[in-house]
PDB file of N, CA, C and O in Angstrom:
ATOM      1  N   MET A  17       7.015  -8.281  17.793  1.00  0.00           N
ATOM      2  CA  MET A  17       6.829  -6.988  17.188  1.00  0.00           C
ATOM      3  C   MET A  17       5.369  -6.689  16.701  1.00  0.00           C
ATOM      4  O   MET A  17       4.965  -7.694  15.984  1.00  0.00           O
ATOM      5  N   GLY A  18       4.707  -5.654  17.168  1.00  0.00           N
ATOM      6  CA  GLY A  18       3.281  -5.660  16.935  1.00  0.00           C
ATOM      7  C   GLY A  18       3.027  -4.949  15.609  1.00  0.00           C
ATOM      8  O   GLY A  18       3.918  -4.315  14.903  1.00  0.00           O
ATOM      9  N   GLU A  19       1.872  -5.189  15.226  1.00  0.00           N
ATOM     10  CA  GLU A  19       1.355  -4.549  13.842  1.00  0.00           C
ATOM     11  C   GLU A  19       0.876  -3.113  14.171  1.00  0.00           C
ATOM     12  O   GLU A  19       0.317  -2.800  14.937  1.00  0.00           O
ATOM     13  N   ARG A  20       1.175  -2.280  13.172  1.00  0.00           N
ATOM     14  CA  ARG A  20       1.018  -0.965  13.315  1.00  0.00           C
ATOM     15  C   ARG A  20      -0.623  -0.702  13.002  1.00  0.00           C
ATOM     16  O   ARG A  20      -1.176  -1.370  12.426  1.00  0.00           O
ATOM     17  N   SER A  21      -1.226   0.257  13.969  1.00  0.00           N
ATOM     18  CA  SER A  21      -2.571   0.312  13.954  1.00  0.00           C
ATOM     19  C   SER A  21      -3.094   1.686  13.547  1.00  0.00           C
ATOM     20  O   SER A  21      -4.314   1.856  13.419  1.00  0.00           O
ATOM     21  N   GLU A  22      -2.329   2.680  13.598  1.00  0.00           N
ATOM     22  CA  GLU A  22      -2.592   4.101  13.061  1.00  0.00           C
ATOM     23  C   GLU A  22      -1.683   4.498  11.894  1.00  0.00           C
ATOM     24  O   GLU A  22      -0.485   4.316  11.925  1.00  0.00           O
ATOM     25  N   PHE A  23      -2.309   5.122  10.949  1.00  0.00           N
ATOM     26  CA  PHE A  23      -1.547   5.577   9.885  1.00  0.00           C
ATOM     27  C   PHE A  23      -1.624   7.058   9.464  1.00  0.00           C
ATOM     28  O   PHE A  23      -2.696   7.598   9.583  1.00  0.00           O
ATOM     29  N   THR A  24      -0.513   7.721   9.052  1.00  0.00           N
ATOM     30  CA  THR A  24      -0.548   8.936   8.703  1.00  0.00           C
ATOM     31  C   THR A  24      -0.877   9.190   7.157  1.00  0.00           C
ATOM     32  O   THR A  24      -0.531   8.242   6.420  1.00  0.00           O
ATOM     33  N   PRO A  25      -1.258  10.458   6.772  1.00  0.00           N
ATOM     34  CA  PRO A  25      -1.453  10.551   5.436  1.00  0.00           C
ATOM     35  C   PRO A  25      -0.160  10.363   4.519  1.00  0.00           C
ATOM     36  O   PRO A  25       1.029  10.482   5.048  1.00  0.00           O
ATOM     37  N   GLY A  26      -0.374   9.583   3.413  1.00  0.00           N
ATOM     38  CA  GLY A  26       0.937   9.288   2.454  1.00  0.00           C
ATOM     39  C   GLY A  26       1.413   8.098   2.768  1.00  0.00           C
ATOM     40  O   GLY A  26       2.093   7.400   1.819  1.00  0.00           O
ATOM     41  N   TYR A  27       1.025   7.380   3.843  1.00  0.00           N
ATOM     42  CA  TYR A  27       1.669   5.847   3.989  1.00  0.00           C
ATOM     43  C   TYR A  27       0.673   4.992   3.319  1.00  0.00           C
ATOM     44  O   TYR A  27      -0.454   5.249   2.979  1.00  0.00           O
ATOM     45  N   GLU A  28       1.260   4.023   2.940  1.00  0.00           N
ATOM     46  CA  GLU A  28       0.491   2.858   1.997  1.00  0.00           C
ATOM     47  C   GLU A  28      -0.083   2.000   3.032  1.00  0.00           C
ATOM     48  O   GLU A  28       0.192   1.374   3.939  1.00  0.00           O
ATOM     49  N   ALA A  29      -1.349   1.699   2.508  1.00  0.00           N
ATOM     50  CA  ALA A  29      -2.397   0.714   3.346  1.00  0.00           C
ATOM     51  C   ALA A  29      -1.626  -0.650   3.395  1.00  0.00           C
ATOM     52  O   ALA A  29      -1.402  -1.195   2.299  1.00  0.00           O
ATOM     53  N   PRO A  30      -1.635  -1.208   4.655  1.00  0.00           N
ATOM     54  CA  PRO A  30      -0.967  -2.571   4.569  1.00  0.00           C
ATOM     55  C   PRO A  30      -1.867  -3.608   4.204  1.00  0.00           C
ATOM     56  O   PRO A  30      -1.608  -4.754   3.904  1.00  0.00           O
ATOM     57  N   ASN A  31      -3.411  -3.414   4.206  1.00  0.00           N
ATOM     58  CA  ASN A  31      -4.339  -4.380   3.919  1.00  0.00           C
ATOM     59  C   ASN A  31      -5.479  -3.602   3.310  1.00  0.00           C
ATOM     60  O   ASN A  31      -5.762  -2.598   3.599  1.00  0.00           O
ATOM     61  N   THR A  32      -6.201  -4.300   2.559  1.00  0.00           N
ATOM     62  CA  THR A  32      -7.583  -3.819   1.978  1.00  0.00           C
ATOM     63  C   THR A  32      -8.389  -3.688   3.204  1.00  0.00           C
ATOM     64  O   THR A  32      -8.582  -4.731   3.951  1.00  0.00           O
ATOM     65  N   GLY A  33      -9.312  -2.604   3.056  1.00  0.00           N
ATOM     66  CA  GLY A  33     -10.326  -2.511   3.968  1.00  0.00           C
ATOM     67  C   GLY A  33     -10.794  -1.015   3.983  1.00  0.00           C
ATOM     68  O   GLY A  33     -10.441   0.001   3.400  1.00  0.00           O
ATOM     69  N   VAL A  34     -11.518  -0.824   5.104  1.00  0.00           N
ATOM     70  CA  VAL A  34     -12.250   0.540   5.515  1.00  0.00           C
ATOM     71  C   VAL A  34     -11.458   0.990   6.624  1.00  0.00           C
ATOM     72  O   VAL A  34     -11.182   0.337   7.545  1.00  0.00           O
ATOM     73  N   TYR A  35     -11.151   2.349   6.576  1.00  0.00           N
ATOM     74  CA  TYR A  35     -10.244   3.026   7.423  1.00  0.00           C
ATOM     75  C   TYR A  35     -11.291   4.202   7.797  1.00  0.00           C
ATOM     76  O   TYR A  35     -11.872   4.805   7.096  1.00  0.00           O
ATOM     77  N   ILE A  36     -10.999   4.611   9.237  1.00  0.00           N
ATOM     78  CA  ILE A  36     -11.697   5.899   9.817  1.00  0.00           C
ATOM     79  C   ILE A  36     -10.824   6.698  10.144  1.00  0.00           C
ATOM     80  O   ILE A  36      -9.716   6.440  10.644  1.00  0.00           O
ATOM     81  N   GLU A  37     -11.071   7.806  10.185  1.00  0.00           N
ATOM     82  CA  GLU A  37     -10.253   9.260  10.651  1.00  0.00           C
ATOM     83  C   GLU A  37     -10.426   9.169  12.120  1.00  0.00           C
ATOM     84  O   GLU A  37     -11.532   9.198  12.762  1.00  0.00           O
ATOM     85  N   VAL A  38      -9.263   9.187  13.025  1.00  0.00           N
ATOM     86  CA  VAL A  38      -9.383   9.157  14.366  1.00  0.00           C
ATOM     87  C   VAL A  38      -8.443  10.301  14.808  1.00  0.00           C
ATOM     88  O   VAL A  38      -7.561  10.807  14.275  1.00  0.00           O
ATOM     89  N   GLY A  39      -8.712  10.738  16.224  1.00  0.00           N
ATOM     90  CA  GLY A  39      -8.043  12.024  16.732  1.00  0.00           C
ATOM     91  C   GLY A  39      -6.752  11.364  17.229  1.00  0.00           C
ATOM     92  O   GLY A  39      -6.425  10.014  17.259  1.00  0.00           O
ATOM     93  N   ALA A  40      -5.851  12.203  17.334  1.00  0.00           N
ATOM     94  CA  ALA A  40      -4.411  11.869  17.928  1.00  0.00           C
ATOM     95  C   ALA A  40      -4.298  11.246  19.147  1.00  0.00           C
ATOM     96  O   ALA A  40      -3.420  10.480  19.349  1.00  0.00           O
ATOM     97  N   HIS A  41      -5.189  11.719  20.123  1.00  0.00           N
ATOM     98  CA  HIS A  41      -5.060  11.238  21.412  1.00  0.00           C
ATOM     99  C   HIS A  41      -6.000   9.937  21.618  1.00  0.00           C
ATOM    100  O   HIS A  41      -7.085   9.822  20.929  1.00  0.00           O
ATOM    101  N   PRO A  42      -5.546   8.789  22.094  1.00  0.00           N
ATOM    102  CA  PRO A  42      -6.248   7.601  22.288  1.00  0.00           C
ATOM    103  C   PRO A  42      -7.762   7.672  22.870  1.00  0.00           C
ATOM    104  O   PRO A  42      -8.591   7.041  22.304  1.00  0.00           O
ATOM    105  N   ASP A  43      -7.847   8.698  23.708  1.00  0.00           N
ATOM    106  CA  ASP A  43      -9.261   8.934  24.253  1.00  0.00           C
ATOM    107  C   ASP A  43     -10.079   9.813  23.459  1.00  0.00           C
ATOM    108  O   ASP A  43     -11.324  10.205  24.024  1.00  0.00           O
ATOM    109  N   SER A  44      -9.672  10.182  22.374  1.00  0.00           N
ATOM    110  CA  SER A  44     -10.672  11.320  21.569  1.00  0.00           C
ATOM    111  C   SER A  44     -11.414  10.802  20.573  1.00  0.00           C
ATOM    112  O   SER A  44     -11.537  10.836  19.484  1.00  0.00           O
ATOM    113  N   GLY A  45     -12.421   9.943  21.252  1.00  0.00           N
ATOM    114  CA  GLY A  45     -13.348   9.240  20.538  1.00  0.00           C
ATOM    115  C   GLY A  45     -14.579  10.247  20.110  1.00  0.00           C
ATOM    116  O   GLY A  45     -15.666   9.753  19.740  1.00  0.00           O
ATOM    117  N   ASP A  46     -14.427  11.525  20.328  1.00  0.00           N
ATOM    118  CA  ASP A  46     -15.525  12.330  20.134  1.00  0.00           C
ATOM    119  C   ASP A  46     -15.694  12.917  18.728  1.00  0.00           C
ATOM    120  O   ASP A  46     -16.425  14.184  18.513  1.00  0.00           O
ATOM    121  N   LEU A  47     -15.094  12.535  17.857  1.00  0.00           N
ATOM    122  CA  LEU A  47     -15.155  13.109  16.454  1.00  0.00           C
ATOM    123  C   LEU A  47     -16.604  12.896  15.822  1.00  0.00           C
ATOM    124  O   LEU A  47     -17.010  11.730  15.947  1.00  0.00           O
ATOM    125  N   HIS A  48     -17.204  14.025  15.517  1.00  0.00           N
ATOM    126  CA  HIS A  48     -18.541  13.824  14.994  1.00  0.00           C
ATOM    127  C   HIS A  48     -18.374  13.656  13.238  1.00  0.00           C
ATOM    128  O   HIS A  48     -17.644  14.562  12.679  1.00  0.00           O
ATOM    129  N   ASN A  49     -19.008  12.577  12.813  1.00  0.00           N
ATOM    130  CA  ASN A  49     -18.899  12.335  11.395  1.00  0.00           C
ATOM    131  C   ASN A  49     -17.567  12.277  10.785  1.00  0.00           C
ATOM    132  O   ASN A  49     -17.104  12.821   9.989  1.00  0.00           O
ATOM    133  N   PRO A  50     -16.731  11.296  11.528  1.00  0.00           N
ATOM    134  CA  PRO A  50     -15.378  11.218  10.963  1.00  0.00           C
ATOM    135  C   PRO A  50     -15.378  10.616   9.617  1.00  0.00           C
ATOM    136  O   PRO A  50     -16.347   9.948   9.039  1.00  0.00           O
ATOM    137  N   LYS A  51     -14.424  10.965   8.779  1.00  0.00           N
ATOM    138  CA  LYS A  51     -14.342  10.445   7.281  1.00  0.00           C
ATOM    139  C   LYS A  51     -14.109   8.978   7.172  1.00  0.00           C
ATOM    140  O   LYS A  51     -13.325   8.505   8.219  1.00  0.00           O
ATOM    141  N   ARG A  52     -14.613   8.348   6.465  1.00  0.00           N
ATOM    142  CA  ARG A  52     -14.377   6.835   6.229  1.00  0.00           C
ATOM    143  C   ARG A  52     -13.982   6.783   4.766  1.00  0.00           C
ATOM    144  O   ARG A  52     -14.457   7.323   3.893  1.00  0.00           O
ATOM    145  N   ILE A  53     -12.859   5.832   4.425  1.00  0.00           N
ATOM    146  CA  ILE A  53     -12.574   5.508   3.205  1.00  0.00           C
ATOM    147  C   ILE A  53     -12.188   3.944   2.901  1.00  0.00           C
ATOM    148  O   ILE A  53     -12.039   3.309   3.983  1.00  0.00           O
ATOM    149  N   HIS A  54     -12.287   3.526   1.731  1.00  0.00           N
ATOM    150  CA  HIS A  54     -11.858   2.151   1.380  1.00  0.00           C
ATOM    151  C   HIS A  54     -10.659   2.309   0.779  1.00  0.00           C
ATOM    152  O   HIS A  54     -10.750   2.930  -0.459  1.00  0.00           O
ATOM    153  N   LEU A  55      -9.751   1.454   1.137  1.00  0.00           N
ATOM    154  CA  LEU A  55      -8.397   1.406   0.316  1.00  0.00           C
ATOM    155  C   LEU A  55      -8.027   0.057   0.076  1.00  0.00           C
ATOM    156  O   LEU A  55      -8.299  -0.979   0.790  1.00  0.00           O
ATOM    157  N   HIS A  56      -7.344  -0.101  -0.962  1.00  0.00           N
ATOM    158  CA  HIS A  56      -6.621  -1.516  -1.410  1.00  0.00           C
ATOM    159  C   HIS A  56      -5.469  -1.587  -0.752  1.00  0.00           C
ATOM    160  O   HIS A  56      -4.859  -0.543  -0.679  1.00  0.00           O
ATOM    161  N   LYS A  57      -4.819  -2.539  -0.664  1.00  0.00           N
ATOM    162  CA  LYS A  57      -3.496  -2.802  -0.272  1.00  0.00           C
ATOM    163  C   LYS A  57      -2.356  -2.078  -1.102  1.00  0.00           C
ATOM    164  O   LYS A  57      -2.461  -2.226  -2.287  1.00  0.00           O
ATOM    165  N   GLY A  58      -1.676  -1.259  -0.499  1.00  0.00           N
ATOM    166  CA  GLY A  58      -0.571  -0.468  -1.257  1.00  0.00           C
ATOM    167  C   GLY A  58      -1.116   0.909  -1.739  1.00  0.00           C
ATOM    168  O   GLY A  58      -0.164   1.788  -2.183  1.00  0.00           O
ATOM    169  N   GLU A  59      -2.312   1.339  -1.759  1.00  0.00           N
ATOM    170  CA  GLU A  59      -2.741   2.782  -1.979  1.00  0.00           C
ATOM    171  C   GLU A  59      -2.468   3.442  -0.693  1.00  0.00           C
ATOM    172  O   GLU A  59      -2.308   3.288   0.294  1.00  0.00           O
ATOM    173  N   LYS A  60      -2.146   4.753  -0.924  1.00  0.00           N
ATOM    174  CA  LYS A  60      -1.746   5.801  -0.123  1.00  0.00           C
ATOM    175  C   LYS A  60      -2.815   6.539   0.484  1.00  0.00           C
ATOM    176  O   LYS A  60      -3.975   6.644   0.005  1.00  0.00           O
ATOM    177  N   PHE A  61      -2.758   6.639   1.830  1.00  0.00           N
ATOM    178  CA  PHE A  61      -3.762   7.429   2.646  1.00  0.00           C
ATOM    179  C   PHE A  61      -3.936   8.848   2.319  1.00  0.00           C
ATOM    180  O   PHE A  61      -2.841   9.506   2.030  1.00  0.00           O
ATOM    181  N   PRO A  62      -5.163   9.379   2.193  1.00  0.00           N
ATOM    182  CA  PRO A  62      -5.360  10.750   1.768  1.00  0.00           C
ATOM    183  C   PRO A  62      -5.155  11.605   2.998  1.00  0.00           C
ATOM    184  O   PRO A  62      -4.835  11.058   4.010  1.00  0.00           O
ATOM    185  N   GLU A  63      -4.990  12.866   2.855  1.00  0.00           N
ATOM    186  CA  GLU A  63      -4.901  13.832   3.884  1.00  0.00           C
ATOM    187  C   GLU A  63      -6.054  13.807   4.822  1.00  0.00           C
ATOM    188  O   GLU A  63      -7.343  13.443   4.337  1.00  0.00           O
ATOM    189  N   THR A  64      -5.824  13.907   6.016  1.00  0.00           N
ATOM    190  CA  THR A  64      -7.026  14.114   7.031  1.00  0.00           C
ATOM    191  C   THR A  64      -7.532  15.511   7.240  1.00  0.00           C
ATOM    192  O   THR A  64      -6.884  16.474   6.379  1.00  0.00           O
ATOM    193  N   THR A  65      -8.786  15.738   7.758  1.00  0.00           N
ATOM    194  CA  THR A  65      -9.200  16.972   7.925  1.00  0.00           C
ATOM    195  C   THR A  65      -8.482  17.939   8.710  1.00  0.00           C
ATOM    196  O   THR A  65      -8.781  19.013   9.128  1.00  0.00           O
ATOM    197  N   ASN A  66      -7.673  17.221   9.663  1.00  0.00           N
ATOM    198  CA  ASN A  66      -6.774  18.048  10.857  1.00  0.00           C
ATOM    199  C   ASN A  66      -5.489  17.357  10.796  1.00  0.00           C
ATOM    200  O   ASN A  66      -5.441  16.094  10.603  1.00  0.00           O
ATOM    201  N   SER A  67      -4.330  18.068  10.720  1.00  0.00           N
ATOM    202  CA  SER A  67      -3.115  17.486  10.722  1.00  0.00           C
ATOM    203  C   SER A  67      -2.896  16.733  12.092  1.00  0.00           C
ATOM    204  O   SER A  67      -1.836  16.024  12.061  1.00  0.00           O
ATOM    205  N   ASP A  68      -3.587  16.800  12.988  1.00  0.00           N
ATOM    206  CA  ASP A  68      -3.535  16.054  14.329  1.00  0.00           C
ATOM    207  C   ASP A  68      -4.122  14.726  14.164  1.00  0.00           C
ATOM    208  O   ASP A  68      -4.046  13.997  15.158  1.00  0.00           O
ATOM    209  N   ARG A  69      -4.818  14.462  13.208  1.00  0.00           N
ATOM    210  CA  ARG A  69      -5.560  13.144  13.056  1.00  0.00           C
ATOM    211  C   ARG A  69      -4.802  12.108  12.347  1.00  0.00           C
ATOM    212  O   ARG A  69      -3.827  12.469  11.530  1.00  0.00           O
ATOM    213  N   LYS A  70      -5.367  10.779  12.366  1.00  0.00           N
ATOM    214  CA  LYS A  70      -4.708   9.713  11.840  1.00  0.00           C
ATOM    215  C   LYS A  70      -5.622   8.889  11.151  1.00  0.00           C
ATOM    216  O   LYS A  70      -6.901   9.059  11.450  1.00  0.00           O
ATOM    217  N   TRP A  71      -5.353   7.804  10.432  1.00  0.00           N
ATOM    218  CA  TRP A  71      -6.231   6.578  10.010  1.00  0.00           C
ATOM    219  C   TRP A  71      -6.186   5.459  10.865  1.00  0.00           C
ATOM    220  O   TRP A  71      -5.113   5.081  11.134  1.00  0.00           O
ATOM    221  N   ARG A  72      -7.317   4.846  10.995  1.00  0.00           N
ATOM    222  CA  ARG A  72      -7.240   3.598  11.630  1.00  0.00           C
ATOM    223  C   ARG A  72      -8.102   2.514  10.976  1.00  0.00           C
ATOM    224  O   ARG A  72      -9.458   3.076  10.627  1.00  0.00           O
ATOM    225  N   ARG A  73      -7.992   1.506  10.900  1.00  0.00           N
ATOM    226  CA  ARG A  73      -8.698   0.182  10.031  1.00  0.00           C
ATOM    227  C   ARG A  73      -9.806  -0.198  11.062  1.00  0.00           C
ATOM    228  O   ARG A  73      -9.671  -0.347  12.205  1.00  0.00           O
ATOM    229  N   ILE A  74     -10.983  -0.233  10.455  1.00  0.00           N
ATOM    230  CA  ILE A  74     -12.195  -0.606  11.116  1.00  0.00           C
ATOM    231  C   ILE A  74     -12.409  -2.241  10.987  1.00  0.00           C
ATOM    232  O   ILE A  74     -12.224  -2.692   9.795  1.00  0.00           O
ATOM    233  N   LYS A  75     -12.399  -2.846  11.935  1.00  0.00           N
ATOM    234  CA  LYS A  75     -12.591  -4.377  11.904  1.00  0.00           C
ATOM    235  C   LYS A  75     -14.146  -4.574  11.410  1.00  0.00           C
ATOM    236  O   LYS A  75     -15.132  -4.139  11.937  1.00  0.00           O
ATOM    237  N   THR A  76     -14.168  -5.568  10.350  1.00  0.00           N
ATOM    238  CA  THR A  76     -15.572  -5.993   9.933  1.00  0.00           C
ATOM    239  C   THR A  76     -15.755  -7.447  10.221  1.00  0.00           C
ATOM    240  O   THR A  76     -14.533  -8.181  10.232  1.00  0.00           O
ATOM    241  N   ASN A  77     -16.906  -7.773  10.371  1.00  0.00           N
ATOM    242  CA  ASN A  77     -17.164  -9.129  10.559  1.00  0.00           C
ATOM    243  C   ASN A  77     -17.444  -9.816   9.168  1.00  0.00           C
ATOM    244  O   ASN A  77     -18.639  -9.541   8.726  1.00  0.00           O
ATOM    245  N   LYS A  78     -16.559 -10.456   8.732  1.00  0.00           N
ATOM    246  CA  LYS A  78     -16.722 -11.062   7.341  1.00  0.00           C
ATOM    247  C   LYS A  78     -16.994 -12.671   7.633  1.00  0.00           C
ATOM    248  O   LYS A  78     -16.567 -13.458   8.387  1.00  0.00           O
ATOM    249  N   ARG A  79     -18.242 -13.135   6.898  1.00  0.00           N
ATOM    250  CA  ARG A  79     -18.727 -14.525   6.967  1.00  0.00           C
ATOM    251  C   ARG A  79     -18.017 -15.234   5.582  1.00  0.00           C
ATOM    252  O   ARG A  79     -18.392 -14.693   4.685  1.00  0.00           O
ATOM    253  N   HIS A  80     -17.564 -16.368   5.941  1.00  0.00           N
ATOM    254  CA  HIS A  80     -16.987 -17.201   4.677  1.00  0.00           C
ATOM    255  C   HIS A  80     -18.024 -18.119   4.277  1.00  0.00           C
ATOM    256  O   HIS A  80     -18.799 -18.778   5.090  1.00  0.00           O
TER     257      HIS A  80
END
């Protein structure tokens, strides 16, 4: 079973990280200045600017 990759407002963040607002369609990468948020594990996602949008975690390159 795969890990969920898109989240709707009100859902709890599965991991701490930066999330970005994305369009509902997978090919909708044309959002200008999408909202970015930083959430800690367990915090709830806020409302998006459009009801058809969702939140997706941004992969970051961490150096240990």
